Short mmCIF file of C-alpha atoms and ligand atoms in Angstrom, two decimals:
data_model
loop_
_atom_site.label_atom_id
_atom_site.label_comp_id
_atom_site.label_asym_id
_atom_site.label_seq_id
_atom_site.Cartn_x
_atom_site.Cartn_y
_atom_site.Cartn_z
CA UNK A 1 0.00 0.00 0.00
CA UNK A 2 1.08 3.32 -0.98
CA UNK A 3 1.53 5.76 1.89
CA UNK A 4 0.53 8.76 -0.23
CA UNK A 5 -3.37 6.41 -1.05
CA UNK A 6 -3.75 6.27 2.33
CA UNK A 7 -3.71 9.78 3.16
CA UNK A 8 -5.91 10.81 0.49
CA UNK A 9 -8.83 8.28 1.26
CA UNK A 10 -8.42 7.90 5.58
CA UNK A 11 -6.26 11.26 6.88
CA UNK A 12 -5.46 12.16 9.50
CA UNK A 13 -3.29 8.67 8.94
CA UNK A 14 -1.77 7.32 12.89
CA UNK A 15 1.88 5.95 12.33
CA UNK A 16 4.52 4.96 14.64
CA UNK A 17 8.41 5.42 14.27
CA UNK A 18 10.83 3.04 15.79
CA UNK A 19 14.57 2.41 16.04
CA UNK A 20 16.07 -0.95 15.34
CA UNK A 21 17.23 -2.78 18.48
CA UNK A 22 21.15 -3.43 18.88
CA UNK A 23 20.66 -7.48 19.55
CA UNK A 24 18.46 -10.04 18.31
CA UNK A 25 16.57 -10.07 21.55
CA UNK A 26 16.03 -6.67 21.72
CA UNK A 27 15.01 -6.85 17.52
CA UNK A 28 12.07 -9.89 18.83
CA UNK A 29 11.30 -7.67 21.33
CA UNK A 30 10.57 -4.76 18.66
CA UNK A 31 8.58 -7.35 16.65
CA UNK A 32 6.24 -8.22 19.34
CA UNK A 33 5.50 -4.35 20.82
CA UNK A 34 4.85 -3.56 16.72
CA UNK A 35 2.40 -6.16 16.61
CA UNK A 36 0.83 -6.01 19.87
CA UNK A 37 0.13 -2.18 18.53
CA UNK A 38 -1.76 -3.64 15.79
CA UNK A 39 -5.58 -2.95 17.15
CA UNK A 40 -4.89 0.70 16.96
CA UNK A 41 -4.99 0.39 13.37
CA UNK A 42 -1.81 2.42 12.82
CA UNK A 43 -1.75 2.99 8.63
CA UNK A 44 2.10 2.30 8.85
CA UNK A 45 4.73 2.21 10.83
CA UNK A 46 8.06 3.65 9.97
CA UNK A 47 11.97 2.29 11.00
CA UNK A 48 14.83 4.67 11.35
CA UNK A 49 18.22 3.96 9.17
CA UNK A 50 21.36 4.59 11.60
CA UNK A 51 24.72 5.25 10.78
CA UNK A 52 26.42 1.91 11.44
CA UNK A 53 26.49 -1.13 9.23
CA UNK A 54 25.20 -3.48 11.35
CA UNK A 55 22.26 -1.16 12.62
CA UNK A 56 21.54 -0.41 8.66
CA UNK A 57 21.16 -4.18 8.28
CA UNK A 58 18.78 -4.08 10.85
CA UNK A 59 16.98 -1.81 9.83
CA UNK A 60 16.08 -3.06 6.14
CA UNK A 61 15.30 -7.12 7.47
CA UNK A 62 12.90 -5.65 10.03
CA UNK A 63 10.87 -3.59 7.73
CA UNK A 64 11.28 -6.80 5.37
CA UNK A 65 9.47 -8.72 8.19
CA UNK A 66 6.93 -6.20 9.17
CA UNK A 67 6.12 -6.25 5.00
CA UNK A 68 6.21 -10.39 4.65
CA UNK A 69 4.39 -11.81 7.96
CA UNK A 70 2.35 -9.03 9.55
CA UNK A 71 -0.41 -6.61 8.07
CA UNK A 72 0.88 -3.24 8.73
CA UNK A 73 2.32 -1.27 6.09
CA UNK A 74 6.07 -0.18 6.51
CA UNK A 75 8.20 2.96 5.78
CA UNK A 76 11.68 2.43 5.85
CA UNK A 77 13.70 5.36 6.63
CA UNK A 78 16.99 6.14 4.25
CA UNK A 79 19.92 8.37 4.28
CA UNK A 80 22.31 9.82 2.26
CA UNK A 81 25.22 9.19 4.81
CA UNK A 82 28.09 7.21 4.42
CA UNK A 83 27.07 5.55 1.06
CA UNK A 84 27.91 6.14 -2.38
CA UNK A 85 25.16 6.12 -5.09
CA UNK A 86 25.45 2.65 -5.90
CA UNK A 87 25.07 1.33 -2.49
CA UNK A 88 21.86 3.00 -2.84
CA UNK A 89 21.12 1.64 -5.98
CA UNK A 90 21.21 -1.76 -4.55
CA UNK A 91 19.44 -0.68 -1.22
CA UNK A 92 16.23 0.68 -2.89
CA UNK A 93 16.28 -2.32 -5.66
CA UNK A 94 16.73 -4.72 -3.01
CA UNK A 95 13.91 -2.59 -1.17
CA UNK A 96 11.64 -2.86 -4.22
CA UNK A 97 11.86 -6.44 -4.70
CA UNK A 98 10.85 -7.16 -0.95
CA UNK A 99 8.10 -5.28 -2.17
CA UNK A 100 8.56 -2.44 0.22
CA UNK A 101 6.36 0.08 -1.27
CA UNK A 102 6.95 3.65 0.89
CA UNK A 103 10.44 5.42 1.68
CA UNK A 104 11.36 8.46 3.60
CA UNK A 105 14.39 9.47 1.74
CA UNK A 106 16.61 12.02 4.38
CA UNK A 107 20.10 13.65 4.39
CA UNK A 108 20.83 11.95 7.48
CA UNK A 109 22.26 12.87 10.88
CA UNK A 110 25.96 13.03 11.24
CA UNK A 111 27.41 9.33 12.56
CA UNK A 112 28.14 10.39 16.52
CA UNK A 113 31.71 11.62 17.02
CA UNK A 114 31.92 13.59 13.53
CA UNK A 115 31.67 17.68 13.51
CA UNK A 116 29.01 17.92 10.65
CA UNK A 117 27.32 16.26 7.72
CA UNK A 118 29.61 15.48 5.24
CA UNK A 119 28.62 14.17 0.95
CA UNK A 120 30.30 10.70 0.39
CA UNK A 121 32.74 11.00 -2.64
CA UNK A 122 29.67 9.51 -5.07
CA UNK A 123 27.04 9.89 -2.89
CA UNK A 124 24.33 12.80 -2.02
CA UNK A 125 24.58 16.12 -0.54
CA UNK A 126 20.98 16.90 0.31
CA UNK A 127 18.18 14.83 0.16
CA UNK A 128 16.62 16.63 -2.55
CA UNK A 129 18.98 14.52 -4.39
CA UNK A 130 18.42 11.25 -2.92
CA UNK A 131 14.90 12.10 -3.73
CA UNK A 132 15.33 12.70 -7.41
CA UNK A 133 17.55 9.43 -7.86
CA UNK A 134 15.43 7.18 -6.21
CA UNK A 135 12.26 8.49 -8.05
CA UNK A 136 13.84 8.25 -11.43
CA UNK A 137 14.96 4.59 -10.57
CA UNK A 138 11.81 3.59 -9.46
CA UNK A 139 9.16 5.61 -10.10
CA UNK A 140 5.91 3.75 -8.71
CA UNK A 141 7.63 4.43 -5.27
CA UNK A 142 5.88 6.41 -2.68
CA UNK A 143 8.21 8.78 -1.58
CA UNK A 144 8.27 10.73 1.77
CA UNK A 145 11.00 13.46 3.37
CA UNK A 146 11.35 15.03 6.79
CA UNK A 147 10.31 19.33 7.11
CA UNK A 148 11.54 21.43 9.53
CA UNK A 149 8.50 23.50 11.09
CA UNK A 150 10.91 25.76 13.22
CA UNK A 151 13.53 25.50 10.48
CA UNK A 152 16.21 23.12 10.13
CA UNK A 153 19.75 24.29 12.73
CA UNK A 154 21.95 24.30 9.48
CA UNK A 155 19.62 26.58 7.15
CA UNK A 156 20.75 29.92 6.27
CA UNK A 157 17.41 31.21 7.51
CA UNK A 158 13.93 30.08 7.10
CA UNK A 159 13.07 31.43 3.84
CA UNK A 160 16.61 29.11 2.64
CA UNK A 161 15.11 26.37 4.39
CA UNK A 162 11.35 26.69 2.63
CA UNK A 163 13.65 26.87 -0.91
CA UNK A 164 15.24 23.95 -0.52
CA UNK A 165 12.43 21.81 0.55
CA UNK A 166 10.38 23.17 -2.06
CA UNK A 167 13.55 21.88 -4.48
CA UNK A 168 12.65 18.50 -2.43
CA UNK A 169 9.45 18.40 -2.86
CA UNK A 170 9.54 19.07 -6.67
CA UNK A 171 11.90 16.44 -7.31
CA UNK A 172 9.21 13.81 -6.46
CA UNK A 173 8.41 13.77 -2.82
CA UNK A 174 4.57 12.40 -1.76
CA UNK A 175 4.41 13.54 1.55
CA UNK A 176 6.64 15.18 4.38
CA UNK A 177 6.83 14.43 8.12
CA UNK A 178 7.73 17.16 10.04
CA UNK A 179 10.42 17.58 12.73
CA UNK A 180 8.94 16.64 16.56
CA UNK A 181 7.24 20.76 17.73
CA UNK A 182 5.47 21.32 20.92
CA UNK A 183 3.75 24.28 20.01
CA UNK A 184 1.01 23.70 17.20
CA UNK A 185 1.06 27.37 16.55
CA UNK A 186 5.02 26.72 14.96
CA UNK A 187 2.88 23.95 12.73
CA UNK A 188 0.20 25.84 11.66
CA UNK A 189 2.26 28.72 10.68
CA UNK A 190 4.86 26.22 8.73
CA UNK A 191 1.82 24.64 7.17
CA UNK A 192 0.38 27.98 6.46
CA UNK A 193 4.17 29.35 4.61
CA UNK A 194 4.63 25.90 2.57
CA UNK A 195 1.44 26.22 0.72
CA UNK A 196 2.43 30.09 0.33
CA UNK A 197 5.59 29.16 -1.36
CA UNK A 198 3.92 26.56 -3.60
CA UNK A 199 4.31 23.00 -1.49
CA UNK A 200 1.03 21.71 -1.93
CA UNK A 201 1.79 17.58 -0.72
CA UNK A 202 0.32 16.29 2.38
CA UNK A 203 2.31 17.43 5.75
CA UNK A 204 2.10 14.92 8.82
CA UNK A 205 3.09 15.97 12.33
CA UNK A 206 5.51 14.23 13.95
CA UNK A 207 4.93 13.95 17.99
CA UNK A 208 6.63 13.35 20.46
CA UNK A 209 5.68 12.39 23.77
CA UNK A 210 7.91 14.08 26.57
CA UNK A 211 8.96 10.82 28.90
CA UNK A 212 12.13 12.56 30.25
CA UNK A 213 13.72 15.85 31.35
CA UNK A 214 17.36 15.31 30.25
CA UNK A 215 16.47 13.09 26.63
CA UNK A 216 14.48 15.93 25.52
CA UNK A 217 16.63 18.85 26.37
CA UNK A 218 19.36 16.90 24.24
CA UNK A 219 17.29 15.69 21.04
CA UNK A 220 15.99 19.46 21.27
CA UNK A 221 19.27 20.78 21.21
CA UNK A 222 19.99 18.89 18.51
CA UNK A 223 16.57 19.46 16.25
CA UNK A 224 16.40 23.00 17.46
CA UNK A 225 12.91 22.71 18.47
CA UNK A 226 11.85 24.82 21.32
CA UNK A 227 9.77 23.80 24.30
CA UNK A 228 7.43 25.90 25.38
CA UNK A 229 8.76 27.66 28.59
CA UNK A 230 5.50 27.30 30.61
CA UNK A 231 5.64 23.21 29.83
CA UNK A 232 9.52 23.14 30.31
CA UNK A 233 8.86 24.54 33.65
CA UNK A 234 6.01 22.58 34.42
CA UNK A 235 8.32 19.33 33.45
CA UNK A 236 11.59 20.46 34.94
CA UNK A 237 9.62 21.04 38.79
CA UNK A 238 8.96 16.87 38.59
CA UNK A 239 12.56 16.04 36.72
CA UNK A 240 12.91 13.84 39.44
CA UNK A 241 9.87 11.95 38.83
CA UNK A 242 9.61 9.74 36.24
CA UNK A 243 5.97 8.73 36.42
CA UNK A 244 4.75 12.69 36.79
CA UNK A 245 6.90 13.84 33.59
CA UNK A 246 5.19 11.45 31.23
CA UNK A 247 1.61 11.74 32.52
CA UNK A 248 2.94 15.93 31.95
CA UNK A 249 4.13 14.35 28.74
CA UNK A 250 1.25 12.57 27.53
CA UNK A 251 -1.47 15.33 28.51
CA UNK A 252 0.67 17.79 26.20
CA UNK A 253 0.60 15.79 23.50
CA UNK A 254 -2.76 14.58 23.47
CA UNK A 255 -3.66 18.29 23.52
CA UNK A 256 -1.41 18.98 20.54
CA UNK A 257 -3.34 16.40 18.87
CA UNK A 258 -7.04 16.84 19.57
CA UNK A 259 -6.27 20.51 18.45
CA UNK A 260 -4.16 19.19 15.08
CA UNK A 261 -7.49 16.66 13.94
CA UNK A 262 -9.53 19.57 14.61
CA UNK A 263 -7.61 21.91 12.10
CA UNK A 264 -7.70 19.60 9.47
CA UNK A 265 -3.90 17.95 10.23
CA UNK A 266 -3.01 14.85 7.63
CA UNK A 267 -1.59 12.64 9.63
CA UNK A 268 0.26 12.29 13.22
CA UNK A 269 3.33 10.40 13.39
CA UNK A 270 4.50 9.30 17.07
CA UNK A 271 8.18 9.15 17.66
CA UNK A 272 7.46 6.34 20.26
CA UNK A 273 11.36 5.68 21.30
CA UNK A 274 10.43 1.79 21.15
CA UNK A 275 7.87 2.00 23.86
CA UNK A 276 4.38 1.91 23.35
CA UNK A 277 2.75 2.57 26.71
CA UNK A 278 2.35 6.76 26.18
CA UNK A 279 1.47 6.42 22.79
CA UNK A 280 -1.10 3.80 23.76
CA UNK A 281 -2.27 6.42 26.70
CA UNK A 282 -2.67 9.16 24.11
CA UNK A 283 -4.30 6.71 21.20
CA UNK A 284 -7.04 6.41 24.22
CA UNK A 285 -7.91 9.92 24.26
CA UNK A 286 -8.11 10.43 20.57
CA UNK A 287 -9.31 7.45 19.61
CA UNK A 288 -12.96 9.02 18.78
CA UNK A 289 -11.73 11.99 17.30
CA UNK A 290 -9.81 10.29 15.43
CA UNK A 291 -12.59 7.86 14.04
CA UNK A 292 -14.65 10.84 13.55
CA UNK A 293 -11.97 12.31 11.03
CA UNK A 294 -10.66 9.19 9.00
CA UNK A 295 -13.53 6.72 9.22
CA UNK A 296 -11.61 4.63 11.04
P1 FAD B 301 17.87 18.06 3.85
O1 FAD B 301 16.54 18.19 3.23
O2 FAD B 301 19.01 17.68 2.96
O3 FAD B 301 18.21 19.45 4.57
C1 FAD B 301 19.37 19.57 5.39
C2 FAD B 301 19.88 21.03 5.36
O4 FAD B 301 20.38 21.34 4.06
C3 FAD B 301 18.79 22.07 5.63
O5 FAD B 301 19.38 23.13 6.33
C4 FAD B 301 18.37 22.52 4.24
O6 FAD B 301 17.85 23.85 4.24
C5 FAD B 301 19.67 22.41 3.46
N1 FAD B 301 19.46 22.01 2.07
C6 FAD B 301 18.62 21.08 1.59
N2 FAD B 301 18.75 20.96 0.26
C7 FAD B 301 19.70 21.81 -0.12
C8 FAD B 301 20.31 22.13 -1.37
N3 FAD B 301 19.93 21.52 -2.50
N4 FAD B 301 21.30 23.08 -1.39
C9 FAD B 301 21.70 23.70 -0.24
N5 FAD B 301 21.16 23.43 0.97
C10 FAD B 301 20.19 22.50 1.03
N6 FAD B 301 18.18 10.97 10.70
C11 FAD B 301 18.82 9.77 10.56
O7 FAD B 301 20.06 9.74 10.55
N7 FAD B 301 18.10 8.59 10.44
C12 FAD B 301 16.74 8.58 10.42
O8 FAD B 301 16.12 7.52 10.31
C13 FAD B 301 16.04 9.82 10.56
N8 FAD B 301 14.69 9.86 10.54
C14 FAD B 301 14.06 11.08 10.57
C15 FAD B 301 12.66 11.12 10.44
C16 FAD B 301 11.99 12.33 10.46
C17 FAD B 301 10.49 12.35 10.30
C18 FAD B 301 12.72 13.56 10.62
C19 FAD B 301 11.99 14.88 10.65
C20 FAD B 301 14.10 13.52 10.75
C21 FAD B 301 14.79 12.30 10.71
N9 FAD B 301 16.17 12.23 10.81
C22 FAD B 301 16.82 11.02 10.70
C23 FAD B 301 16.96 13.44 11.04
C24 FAD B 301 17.40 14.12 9.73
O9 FAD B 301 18.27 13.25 9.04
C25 FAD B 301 18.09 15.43 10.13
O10 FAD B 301 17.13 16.35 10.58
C26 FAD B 301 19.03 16.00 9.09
O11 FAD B 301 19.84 16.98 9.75
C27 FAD B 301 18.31 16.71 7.95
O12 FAD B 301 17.68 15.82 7.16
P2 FAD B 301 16.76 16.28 5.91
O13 FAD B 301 16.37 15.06 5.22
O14 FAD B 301 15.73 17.26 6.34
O15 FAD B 301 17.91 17.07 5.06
#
């Protein structure tokens, strides 16, 4: 099933984004918590692409599995790091005849240790261009890419940033997931500026449930997405507490997305971490909502 299909006949679509486990326990594990999430009815779930080999490998056999013995749709994640264009060549081709249907093609994060992003000798810059080689190769693909709703840290400035993913988004991208953002306002505006500047595919929001103090406060620093300071504070008085920051965590992000369904959002994308309990808390209190919207 093609991602973009879904969107346009049940939105807002429900997907969940995991991380391949290090050992082969931990990747059985994974397995199980994906299926046991089955009766939400998610319309995909997505697996992140890391920067080691072995992680990589992981990576493509699990969304293999999730494609061959269960019935939820998969999105692999793909990036432009570390390979040359003919290691991609044989990813995606390998890819298509697993019949894996739906990738998000992105530039990648750094591998830990190194100062910055840096183009393999062969390979791709900027996803735009991972984009337009993987959509001439295989055209029937559904292709997604990541958006920045507070603007990617490495962009000259927003209006630079809105460019280039327009440049992404005309070289054959079907939707875009944005960045995790805390404040729907930064959304709505981003939304609002995209279809200003001419990016008219369907944007999904990607959420993130706050489940500790110190995690978020480094993948924020990283993403540069800004916490609210009323919800920071709120969340930094019970640091201590693990149990009080992710019911904190869970209320704020069932808020954000009530009030996302209600303006009309396409689809809500729940970085989970690998655990499913908070998402499961917040499918609970959208769950009719929800079914109102998509039919579901
Ligand atoms: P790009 O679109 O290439 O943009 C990166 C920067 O380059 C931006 O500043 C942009 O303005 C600029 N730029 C883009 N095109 C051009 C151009 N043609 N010329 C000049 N400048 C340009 N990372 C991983 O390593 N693995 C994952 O699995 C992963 N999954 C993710 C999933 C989602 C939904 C999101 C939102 C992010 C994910 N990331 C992942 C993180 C992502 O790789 C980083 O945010 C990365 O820094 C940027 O990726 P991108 O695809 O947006 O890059």
């Amino acid at each position: 099933m093609r991602i973009i299909e879904e969107i346009w006949d049940r939105s807002p679509t429900l997907s969940f984004e995991f991380f391949p486990p290090k050992s082969d326990i931990g990747f059985w594990d994974l397995y199980r918590t994906i299926e046991s999430l089955k009766p939400l009815q998610p319309s995909y779930v997505s697996v992140t692409y890391g920067a080691g080999g072995s992680t990589r490998k992981k990576t493509l056999e699990l969304v293999t599995r999730i494609k061959r013995d269960s019935d939820i749709e998969p999105l692999v994640h793909l990036t432009c790091v570390e390979h040359t264009r003919g290691e991609i060549a044989e990813i995606v081709d390998d890819l298509k005849s697993n019949r894996i249907e739906n990738i998000l093609c992105l530039r990648g994060d750094p591998p830990a240790g190194s100062s910055g992003f840096e183009a393999t000798a062969d390979g791709f810059a900027h996803a735009d261009d991972l984009v337009s080689f993987v959509r001439r190769r295989h055209p029937g693909l559904c292709l997604g890419a990541a958006c920045h709703p507070e603007t990617h840290p490495e962009a000259a400035g927003p209006e630079a940033d809105l460019d280039n993913l327009k440049h992404k988004v005309d070289s054959g991208v079907d939707f875009l997931i944005t960045q995790l953002f805390f404040d729907n306002a930064d959304f709505y505006r981003f939304r609002d500026r995209c279809a200003g500047s001419g990016v008219f595919v369907p944007i999904i929001a990607g959420i993130m449930p706050i489940l500790s103090v110190g995690q978020i406060k480094r993948f924020t620093e990283m993403c540069g997405a800004a916490i609210p300071p009323n919800y920071l504070s709120k969340i930094e008085a019970v640091e201590d507490d693990p149990d009080a920051v992710r019911h904190l965590g869970v209320l704020h992000a069932t808020e954000q997305c009530l009030d996302l369904i209600e303006n009309g959002v396409a689809g809500l994308h729940f970085y989970t971490l690998n655990r499913s309990t908070a998402t499961r808390a917040i499918f609970q209190e959208i769950r009719s909502s929800l079914a109102v919207k998509s039919g579901r």
